[in-house]
Amino acid sequence: MMKKVLVLGAGQLARMMQLAGTPLNLDVKALDVSSNKVVHPITPEQIYGDLAAGIINADVITAEFEHVAHDILDECEQSGKLFPKSEAIKIGGDRRLEKALLESCNTANAKYYFVNSKEDFDKAINYLSLPIIFKTALEGYDGKGQWRLKVAADAEAIWQDMADFLNASTTVNQGIVAEQMVPFDREISLVGVRRINGDVAVYPLTENHHTNGILTVSVAAPINTKLQEQAGTVFKALSDKLNYVGVMAIEFFQVGDQLLVNEIAPRVHNSGHWTQQGADTCQFENHLRAICDLPLGSTALVRPTAMVNIIGEDTIPDEVLAIASVSVHWYNKGKRAGRKMGHINVSGEHELQLAQRLQNLADILCPKAFPDLNDFAKKYLDKQS
Ligand code: ATP
Ligand code: MG
């Protein structure tokens, strides 16, 4: 029988859930939280006039982002249909709650201090050592709402800027988390999934590259099994603690052979888009399977795969599609600078082939729109050959 899923949020993640759910006979609709209308995730024509109708007509409700208004989450929770639970979504949307969760599970993370006043700010600088990164506790994404303090002489100016930001903010309960800057070797993430009965499956670790605070490239390839185990243990601990249902992503800083948690995302994640072509079952399907209480699909790596985000552009050369094992995924969004508009997945039978294809891709794409890609591809290719 067809199960009906309502996704809170009508962006690309809801769209890709819809695309993955259709073959399983899952009917995925999306709540556009700005208009409060339930829409088709692809077209996006209106289906119901408000959330209440969307809830009544859904079997299962989930979210594509963690910054959903709490009254919406509470209304969905009361129906008994919301997976994961609102607690997990709220924790993912508040860096203070996230830190508390990590502490409660004894999970290694960057040293931090909560800041609500100038006094706290001075204490944070004393307690941590420079450089320090300050992040808004709520509503941060794609590196927005962050300040980096590198030299003591800049402290006053940064505090002024942060104070102005907080004063102008209309967000209730906004605050700042000061965090020790971690001299990481690289950033990696783990996407995993947990079913209601506690079954857990995790994908291979993904290596992530950011440009100007936005994820630009993710690569999934066979990785050091010790790191994979370490990350898997963290996933199990956190997802068990939350009694989590669905896909969850954990972002890590790797320092030597240690992993520090940066943040968690209680949803399908950009660093898991490669699974559409590189894994046995993609993250979107596995999220739907978990929330609909179906057996989880295999998360095994089928072949090394990289994902390249298309940011702020609504066209790319058609020749991209002539490269072997390339798939293009557009989100049908209006063009805006810095906006995630789509992504490109590219795979190879082995890492050298993947690196060569990534280099072919970098040669075709406009360097202005993909500023670091050529450099990344060159280094990756050097490492393989
Ligand atoms: P996104 O939405 O892309 O996940 P975000 O806005 O939620 O990002 P973070 O992931 O916390 O914010 O930070 C964005 C990036 O800033 C990180 O991927 C990392 O490159 C850098 N960064 C954040 N915190 C630290 C830290 N403590 N030490 C070093 N770098 C950091
Ligand atoms: Mg992040």
Tab-separated table of C-alpha atoms and ligand atoms in Angstrom:
chain	number	residue	atom	x	y	z
A	1	MET	CA	0.000	0.000	0.000
A	2	MET	CA	1.213	3.509	-0.756
A	3	LYS	CA	2.577	5.307	2.313
A	4	LYS	CA	2.252	9.064	2.501
A	5	VAL	CA	5.228	11.088	3.713
A	6	LEU	CA	5.214	14.795	4.553
A	7	VAL	CA	8.584	16.577	4.574
A	8	LEU	CA	8.953	19.817	6.547
A	9	GLY	CA	10.754	22.046	4.052
A	10	ALA	CA	10.322	22.131	0.277
A	11	GLY	CA	13.893	22.460	-0.965
A	12	GLN	CA	16.235	20.135	-2.815
A	13	LEU	CA	16.359	17.534	-0.054
A	14	ALA	CA	12.580	17.043	-0.144
A	15	ARG	CA	12.827	16.935	-3.938
A	16	MET	CA	15.452	14.185	-3.854
A	17	MET	CA	13.436	12.241	-1.258
A	18	GLN	CA	10.474	12.388	-3.619
A	19	LEU	CA	12.609	11.101	-6.504
A	20	ALA	CA	13.977	8.247	-4.368
A	21	GLY	CA	10.621	7.358	-2.824
A	22	THR	CA	8.534	6.968	-5.962
A	23	PRO	CA	9.865	3.511	-6.957
A	24	LEU	CA	9.042	2.287	-3.439
A	25	ASN	CA	5.493	3.557	-3.866
A	26	LEU	CA	6.047	6.271	-1.290
A	27	ASP	CA	4.093	9.449	-1.882
A	28	VAL	CA	6.263	12.366	-0.740
A	29	LYS	CA	4.825	15.844	-0.221
A	30	ALA	CA	6.540	18.918	1.199
A	31	LEU	CA	5.596	21.763	3.522
A	32	ASP	CA	6.812	25.111	2.262
A	33	VAL	CA	7.416	26.637	5.693
A	34	SER	CA	7.379	30.227	4.448
A	35	SER	CA	3.872	29.967	2.951
A	36	ASN	CA	2.630	27.158	5.259
A	37	LYS	CA	1.278	25.339	2.174
A	38	VAL	CA	1.781	21.674	1.394
A	39	VAL	CA	3.201	21.351	-2.121
A	40	HIS	CA	4.434	18.748	-4.559
A	41	PRO	CA	8.226	18.678	-4.004
A	42	ILE	CA	8.975	18.757	-7.737
A	43	THR	CA	6.370	20.851	-9.494
A	44	PRO	CA	5.772	22.603	-6.778
A	45	GLU	CA	1.999	22.869	-7.092
A	46	GLN	CA	-0.115	23.344	-3.982
A	47	ILE	CA	-1.800	20.225	-2.598
A	48	TYR	CA	-3.136	21.322	0.799
A	49	GLY	CA	-3.751	24.839	2.064
A	50	ASP	CA	-2.140	24.430	5.450
A	51	LEU	CA	-0.049	22.270	7.752
A	52	ALA	CA	-3.040	20.844	9.635
A	53	ALA	CA	-4.376	19.274	6.418
A	54	GLY	CA	-0.881	18.037	5.587
A	55	ILE	CA	-0.598	16.297	8.964
A	56	ILE	CA	-4.001	14.598	8.717
A	57	ASN	CA	-3.171	13.320	5.232
A	58	ALA	CA	0.289	11.959	6.102
A	59	ASP	CA	1.293	8.593	7.542
A	60	VAL	CA	4.791	9.779	8.420
A	61	ILE	CA	6.326	13.246	8.843
A	62	THR	CA	10.008	14.181	8.629
A	63	ALA	CA	12.154	17.294	8.137
A	64	GLU	CA	14.690	18.344	5.532
A	65	PHE	CA	16.278	21.017	7.743
A	66	GLU	CA	16.824	21.615	11.450
A	67	HIS	CA	15.740	25.245	11.588
A	68	VAL	CA	12.017	24.462	11.525
A	69	ALA	CA	9.961	26.678	13.869
A	70	HIS	CA	9.338	24.862	17.147
A	71	ASP	CA	5.566	25.357	17.029
A	72	ILE	CA	5.491	23.475	13.708
A	73	LEU	CA	7.619	20.679	15.158
A	74	ASP	CA	5.401	20.466	18.249
A	75	GLU	CA	2.226	20.293	16.157
A	76	CYS	CA	3.710	17.455	14.099
A	77	GLU	CA	4.991	15.629	17.174
A	78	GLN	CA	1.518	15.631	18.713
A	79	SER	CA	0.244	13.622	15.755
A	80	GLY	CA	2.691	10.836	16.681
A	81	LYS	CA	3.915	10.736	13.063
A	82	LEU	CA	7.158	12.724	13.312
A	83	PHE	CA	10.486	10.909	12.718
A	84	PRO	CA	13.055	11.676	13.954
A	85	LYS	CA	11.524	13.105	17.152
A	86	SER	CA	11.426	16.883	17.523
A	87	GLU	CA	14.073	16.701	20.259
A	88	ALA	CA	16.688	15.478	17.766
A	89	ILE	CA	15.729	18.143	15.220
A	90	LYS	CA	15.856	20.887	17.872
A	91	ILE	CA	19.274	19.720	19.077
A	92	GLY	CA	20.595	19.830	15.514
A	93	GLY	CA	19.338	23.416	15.223
A	94	ASP	CA	20.976	24.744	18.397
A	95	ARG	CA	24.754	24.519	18.849
A	96	ARG	CA	24.384	24.757	22.661
A	97	LEU	CA	22.124	21.686	22.791
A	98	GLU	CA	24.437	19.939	20.346
A	99	LYS	CA	27.411	20.521	22.670
A	100	ALA	CA	25.363	19.195	25.617
A	101	LEU	CA	24.542	16.031	23.650
A	102	LEU	CA	28.205	15.496	22.790
A	103	GLU	CA	29.174	15.927	26.456
A	104	SER	CA	26.505	13.477	27.574
A	105	CYS	CA	27.940	10.853	25.213
A	106	ASN	CA	31.569	11.677	26.071
A	107	THR	CA	32.208	12.474	22.423
A	108	ALA	CA	35.378	14.417	21.576
A	109	ASN	CA	34.695	17.901	20.191
A	110	ALA	CA	36.347	21.327	19.993
A	111	LYS	CA	36.704	23.140	23.342
A	112	TYR	CA	34.031	25.822	23.679
A	113	TYR	CA	32.486	28.565	25.791
A	114	PHE	CA	28.967	30.057	25.600
A	115	VAL	CA	28.807	33.825	25.047
A	116	ASN	CA	25.847	36.083	25.851
A	117	SER	CA	27.615	39.249	27.014
A	118	LYS	CA	30.876	41.189	26.767
A	119	GLU	CA	31.920	39.599	30.053
A	120	ASP	CA	31.427	36.099	28.574
A	121	PHE	CA	33.297	37.198	25.453
A	122	ASP	CA	36.347	38.219	27.523
A	123	LYS	CA	36.121	35.004	29.550
A	124	ALA	CA	35.955	32.961	26.352
A	125	ILE	CA	39.168	34.558	25.089
A	126	ASN	CA	40.824	33.741	28.397
A	127	TYR	CA	39.537	30.184	28.527
A	128	LEU	CA	40.301	29.312	24.898
A	129	SER	CA	43.411	30.219	22.960
A	130	LEU	CA	43.578	32.110	19.673
A	131	PRO	CA	42.439	31.558	16.998
A	132	ILE	CA	38.807	31.286	18.090
A	133	ILE	CA	35.696	30.889	15.956
A	134	PHE	CA	32.425	32.404	17.177
A	135	LYS	CA	29.225	30.898	15.813
A	136	THR	CA	25.584	31.869	16.296
A	137	ALA	CA	23.875	29.178	18.355
A	138	LEU	CA	20.786	29.209	16.110
A	139	GLU	CA	20.180	29.457	12.373
A	140	GLY	CA	23.751	29.008	11.118
A	141	TYR	CA	24.296	27.263	7.790
A	142	ASP	CA	26.842	27.333	4.930
A	143	GLY	CA	29.293	29.140	7.233
A	144	LYS	CA	26.898	32.063	7.862
A	145	GLY	CA	26.789	33.697	11.312
A	146	GLN	CA	30.467	33.117	12.097
A	147	TRP	CA	33.339	35.327	13.198
A	148	ARG	CA	36.992	34.317	13.340
A	149	LEU	CA	39.271	35.958	15.891
A	150	LYS	CA	42.912	35.404	14.941
A	151	VAL	CA	44.799	38.191	16.741
A	152	ALA	CA	43.967	39.817	20.084
A	153	ALA	CA	44.043	43.288	18.511
A	154	ASP	CA	40.848	42.458	16.570
A	155	ALA	CA	38.857	41.435	19.651
A	156	GLU	CA	37.085	44.791	20.194
A	157	ALA	CA	36.020	45.113	16.552
A	158	ILE	CA	34.731	41.547	16.437
A	159	TRP	CA	32.815	41.992	19.665
A	160	GLN	CA	31.224	45.185	18.284
A	161	ASP	CA	30.182	43.372	15.143
A	162	MET	CA	28.763	40.435	17.097
A	163	ALA	CA	26.951	42.722	19.564
A	164	ASP	CA	25.397	44.661	16.650
A	165	PHE	CA	24.331	41.378	15.110
A	166	LEU	CA	22.744	40.141	18.346
A	167	ASN	CA	20.980	43.472	18.943
A	168	ALA	CA	19.516	43.479	15.444
A	169	SER	CA	18.494	39.822	15.610
A	170	THR	CA	14.790	39.041	15.993
A	171	THR	CA	15.559	35.397	16.776
A	172	VAL	CA	14.355	34.401	20.239
A	173	ASN	CA	17.051	32.895	22.481
A	174	GLN	CA	19.889	33.608	20.040
A	175	GLY	CA	23.390	33.315	21.505
A	176	ILE	CA	26.979	32.641	20.527
A	177	VAL	CA	29.175	29.604	20.933
A	178	ALA	CA	32.898	30.410	21.026
A	179	GLU	CA	34.953	27.486	19.834
A	180	GLN	CA	38.624	26.688	19.706
A	181	MET	CA	39.776	26.686	16.078
A	182	VAL	CA	40.923	23.153	15.357
A	183	PRO	CA	44.079	22.782	13.215
A	184	PHE	CA	42.517	19.892	11.343
A	185	ASP	CA	44.204	17.744	8.694
A	186	ARG	CA	40.924	17.402	6.871
A	187	GLU	CA	37.166	17.505	7.286
A	188	ILE	CA	35.184	14.317	6.935
A	189	SER	CA	31.625	13.318	7.600
A	190	LEU	CA	29.708	10.195	8.318
A	191	VAL	CA	26.188	9.678	7.051
A	192	GLY	CA	24.315	6.914	8.806
A	193	VAL	CA	20.793	5.663	9.269
A	194	ARG	CA	18.914	4.153	12.196
A	195	ARG	CA	15.634	2.268	12.148
A	196	ILE	CA	12.988	2.309	14.893
A	197	ASN	CA	14.125	-1.143	16.112
A	198	GLY	CA	17.682	0.172	16.599
A	199	ASP	CA	19.219	-1.265	13.419
A	200	VAL	CA	22.049	1.011	12.287
A	201	ALA	CA	23.903	1.235	8.962
A	202	VAL	CA	26.591	3.768	8.066
A	203	TYR	CA	28.054	4.843	4.740
A	204	PRO	CA	31.787	5.040	4.090
A	205	LEU	CA	33.316	8.267	5.403
A	206	THR	CA	33.262	11.201	3.026
A	207	GLU	CA	36.064	13.758	2.693
A	208	ASN	CA	34.716	17.304	2.430
A	209	HIS	CA	36.160	20.508	0.948
A	210	HIS	CA	34.771	23.964	1.569
A	211	THR	CA	35.241	27.163	-0.400
A	212	ASN	CA	34.305	30.388	1.391
A	213	GLY	CA	32.502	28.400	4.085
A	214	ILE	CA	30.342	26.417	1.625
A	215	LEU	CA	30.764	22.725	0.854
A	216	THR	CA	32.074	22.445	-2.707
A	217	VAL	CA	33.424	18.896	-3.136
A	218	SER	CA	32.855	15.596	-1.290
A	219	VAL	CA	34.731	12.401	-2.096
A	220	ALA	CA	33.816	8.893	-0.998
A	221	ALA	CA	36.407	6.197	-1.506
A	222	PRO	CA	37.694	3.263	0.524
A	223	ILE	CA	39.112	4.744	3.733
A	224	ASN	CA	41.224	3.849	6.763
A	225	THR	CA	39.154	1.285	8.651
A	226	LYS	CA	40.214	2.610	12.079
A	227	LEU	CA	38.742	6.041	11.325
A	228	GLN	CA	35.630	4.434	9.910
A	229	GLU	CA	35.211	2.426	13.116
A	230	GLN	CA	35.777	5.470	15.295
A	231	ALA	CA	33.147	7.433	13.386
A	232	GLY	CA	30.751	4.485	13.442
A	233	THR	CA	31.068	4.248	17.217
A	234	VAL	CA	30.192	7.945	17.551
A	235	PHE	CA	27.199	7.504	15.249
A	236	LYS	CA	25.923	4.559	17.261
A	237	ALA	CA	26.331	6.380	20.581
A	238	LEU	CA	24.625	9.587	19.472
A	239	SER	CA	21.817	7.956	17.504
A	240	ASP	CA	21.072	5.475	20.312
A	241	LYS	CA	21.052	8.289	22.873
A	242	LEU	CA	18.471	10.172	20.776
A	243	ASN	CA	16.522	7.040	19.919
A	244	TYR	CA	17.019	8.401	16.443
A	245	VAL	CA	15.016	7.339	13.397
A	246	GLY	CA	16.178	8.239	9.893
A	247	VAL	CA	19.392	9.489	8.311
A	248	MET	CA	21.741	11.621	10.386
A	249	ALA	CA	25.066	13.148	9.345
A	250	ILE	CA	28.012	13.855	11.632
A	251	GLU	CA	30.700	16.315	10.537
A	252	PHE	CA	34.178	15.676	11.944
A	253	PHE	CA	37.559	17.357	12.052
A	254	GLN	CA	40.350	14.834	11.635
A	255	VAL	CA	43.468	15.685	13.669
A	256	GLY	CA	46.088	12.982	13.249
A	257	ASP	CA	44.173	9.789	13.884
A	258	GLN	CA	41.586	11.426	16.120
A	259	LEU	CA	38.127	12.590	15.134
A	260	LEU	CA	36.485	15.613	16.781
A	261	VAL	CA	32.804	16.183	16.123
A	262	ASN	CA	32.101	19.566	14.519
A	263	GLU	CA	28.332	19.319	14.255
A	264	ILE	CA	25.472	16.961	13.589
A	265	ALA	CA	22.691	17.268	11.018
A	266	PRO	CA	19.455	15.425	11.885
A	267	ARG	CA	18.581	14.802	8.235
A	268	VAL	CA	19.888	13.791	4.838
A	269	HIS	CA	23.018	15.817	4.135
A	270	ASN	CA	24.864	17.461	1.260
A	271	SER	CA	27.947	15.340	1.989
A	272	GLY	CA	25.799	12.250	1.308
A	273	HIS	CA	24.618	13.217	-2.185
A	274	TRP	CA	27.340	11.005	-3.703
A	275	THR	CA	25.358	7.974	-2.469
A	276	GLN	CA	22.912	8.478	-5.379
A	277	GLN	CA	25.541	6.996	-7.716
A	278	GLY	CA	28.218	5.595	-5.403
A	279	ALA	CA	26.335	3.470	-2.862
A	280	ASP	CA	24.062	0.459	-3.018
A	281	THR	CA	21.141	2.446	-1.578
A	282	CYS	CA	21.150	6.240	-1.605
A	283	GLN	CA	20.738	8.277	1.592
A	284	PHE	CA	17.305	9.572	0.474
A	285	GLU	CA	15.887	6.093	0.037
A	286	ASN	CA	17.416	4.916	3.300
A	287	HIS	CA	15.936	7.863	5.175
A	288	LEU	CA	12.496	7.010	3.788
A	289	ARG	CA	12.958	3.319	4.563
A	290	ALA	CA	13.881	4.141	8.171
A	291	ILE	CA	11.011	6.547	8.857
A	292	CYS	CA	8.521	4.177	7.178
A	293	ASP	CA	9.892	1.312	9.288
A	294	LEU	CA	11.127	-0.718	6.326
A	295	PRO	CA	14.354	-2.795	6.327
A	296	LEU	CA	17.412	-0.589	5.722
A	297	GLY	CA	19.204	-0.862	2.390
A	298	SER	CA	22.893	-1.705	2.040
A	299	THR	CA	25.150	1.318	2.524
A	300	ALA	CA	28.118	-0.330	0.786
A	301	LEU	CA	30.297	1.696	-1.553
A	302	VAL	CA	29.699	0.484	-5.094
A	303	ARG	CA	32.500	2.559	-6.631
A	304	PRO	CA	34.559	5.592	-5.635
A	305	THR	CA	32.441	8.701	-6.226
A	306	ALA	CA	32.836	12.445	-5.908
A	307	MET	CA	30.182	15.122	-5.646
A	308	VAL	CA	30.715	18.660	-6.900
A	309	ASN	CA	28.232	21.324	-5.817
A	310	ILE	CA	26.923	23.763	-8.422
A	311	ILE	CA	26.778	27.080	-6.569
A	312	GLY	CA	25.142	30.265	-7.888
A	313	GLU	CA	24.946	28.999	-11.506
A	314	ASP	CA	21.941	27.765	-13.458
A	315	THR	CA	23.753	26.285	-16.446
A	316	ILE	CA	26.832	24.171	-17.070
A	317	PRO	CA	28.237	23.043	-20.447
A	318	ASP	CA	26.393	20.048	-21.948
A	319	GLU	CA	29.790	18.395	-22.577
A	320	VAL	CA	29.896	17.549	-18.884
A	321	LEU	CA	27.431	14.767	-19.647
A	322	ALA	CA	29.845	13.265	-22.177
A	323	ILE	CA	32.259	12.291	-19.395
A	324	ALA	CA	31.759	8.658	-18.394
A	325	SER	CA	29.891	8.040	-15.127
A	326	VAL	CA	28.764	11.624	-14.610
A	327	SER	CA	25.260	12.455	-13.350
A	328	VAL	CA	23.856	15.958	-13.026
A	329	HIS	CA	21.185	16.772	-10.439
A	330	TRP	CA	19.454	20.165	-10.687
A	331	TYR	CA	17.231	21.496	-7.913
A	332	ASN	CA	15.044	23.813	-10.042
A	333	LYS	CA	15.830	26.833	-7.854
A	334	GLY	CA	16.102	30.500	-8.825
A	335	LYS	CA	19.648	31.664	-9.478
A	336	ARG	CA	21.287	33.549	-6.607
A	337	ALA	CA	24.939	34.118	-5.703
A	338	GLY	CA	26.147	31.537	-3.174
A	339	ARG	CA	23.011	29.392	-3.523
A	340	LYS	CA	23.249	25.617	-3.932
A	341	MET	CA	21.618	25.098	-7.343
A	342	GLY	CA	22.491	21.481	-8.100
A	343	HIS	CA	25.320	18.982	-7.941
A	344	ILE	CA	27.337	16.710	-10.183
A	345	ASN	CA	28.241	13.154	-9.204
A	346	VAL	CA	31.179	11.491	-10.895
A	347	SER	CA	32.357	7.913	-10.336
A	348	GLY	CA	35.230	5.658	-11.360
A	349	GLU	CA	35.912	1.952	-11.077
A	350	HIS	CA	38.934	2.884	-8.912
A	351	GLU	CA	40.261	6.106	-7.426
A	352	LEU	CA	42.691	6.829	-10.265
A	353	GLN	CA	39.849	6.681	-12.779
A	354	LEU	CA	37.692	8.851	-10.555
A	355	ALA	CA	40.536	11.378	-10.269
A	356	GLN	CA	40.969	11.450	-14.064
A	357	ARG	CA	37.263	12.028	-14.620
A	358	LEU	CA	37.204	14.719	-11.967
A	359	GLN	CA	40.071	16.417	-13.805
A	360	ASN	CA	38.107	16.141	-17.095
A	361	LEU	CA	35.178	17.761	-15.331
A	362	ALA	CA	37.336	20.572	-13.922
A	363	ASP	CA	38.729	21.221	-17.426
A	364	ILE	CA	35.228	21.774	-18.811
A	365	LEU	CA	33.628	23.760	-15.985
A	366	CYS	CA	34.150	27.517	-15.749
A	367	PRO	CA	36.878	28.212	-13.148
A	368	LYS	CA	35.054	31.354	-12.026
A	369	ALA	CA	32.044	29.314	-10.967
A	370	PHE	CA	34.124	26.438	-9.570
A	371	PRO	CA	37.149	28.313	-8.196
A	372	ASP	CA	38.918	25.530	-6.303
A	373	LEU	CA	37.906	22.543	-8.400
A	374	ASN	CA	40.866	22.468	-10.745
A	375	ASP	CA	43.301	22.742	-7.864
A	376	PHE	CA	41.490	20.011	-5.950
A	377	ALA	CA	41.330	17.700	-8.973
A	378	LYS	CA	45.056	18.179	-9.702
A	379	LYS	CA	46.055	17.312	-6.136
A	380	TYR	CA	43.734	14.317	-6.047
A	381	LEU	CA	45.115	13.054	-9.358
A	382	ASP	CA	48.712	13.541	-8.153
A	383	LYS	CA	47.932	11.497	-5.072
A	384	GLN	CA	46.621	8.588	-7.172
A	385	SER	CA	49.325	8.445	-9.824
B	1	ATP	P1	27.309	23.894	7.081
B	1	ATP	O1	25.927	24.358	6.932
B	1	ATP	O2	28.090	23.967	5.794
B	1	ATP	O3	27.471	22.561	7.737
B	1	ATP	P2	27.636	25.649	9.296
B	1	ATP	O4	27.292	27.047	8.955
B	1	ATP	O5	26.653	24.833	10.019
B	1	ATP	O6	28.109	24.916	7.998
B	1	ATP	P3	30.056	24.749	10.642
B	1	ATP	O7	29.998	23.438	9.968
B	1	ATP	O8	30.074	24.737	12.113
B	1	ATP	O9	28.938	25.761	10.180
B	1	ATP	O10	31.342	25.551	10.136
B	1	ATP	C1	31.573	25.776	8.751
B	1	ATP	C2	33.043	25.508	8.448
B	1	ATP	O11	33.886	26.377	9.215
B	1	ATP	C3	33.498	24.111	8.823
B	1	ATP	O12	33.180	23.168	7.833
B	1	ATP	C4	35.002	24.328	8.983
B	1	ATP	O13	35.645	24.415	7.733
B	1	ATP	C5	35.055	25.698	9.644
B	1	ATP	N1	35.045	25.546	11.120
B	1	ATP	C6	33.980	25.537	11.934
B	1	ATP	N2	34.317	25.345	13.220
B	1	ATP	C7	35.649	25.208	13.241
B	1	ATP	C8	36.622	24.970	14.269
B	1	ATP	N3	36.284	24.847	15.553
B	1	ATP	N4	37.909	24.861	13.878
B	1	ATP	C9	38.294	24.985	12.592
B	1	ATP	N5	37.426	25.216	11.579
B	1	ATP	C10	36.131	25.341	11.882
B	2	MG	MG	28.960	22.267	8.949
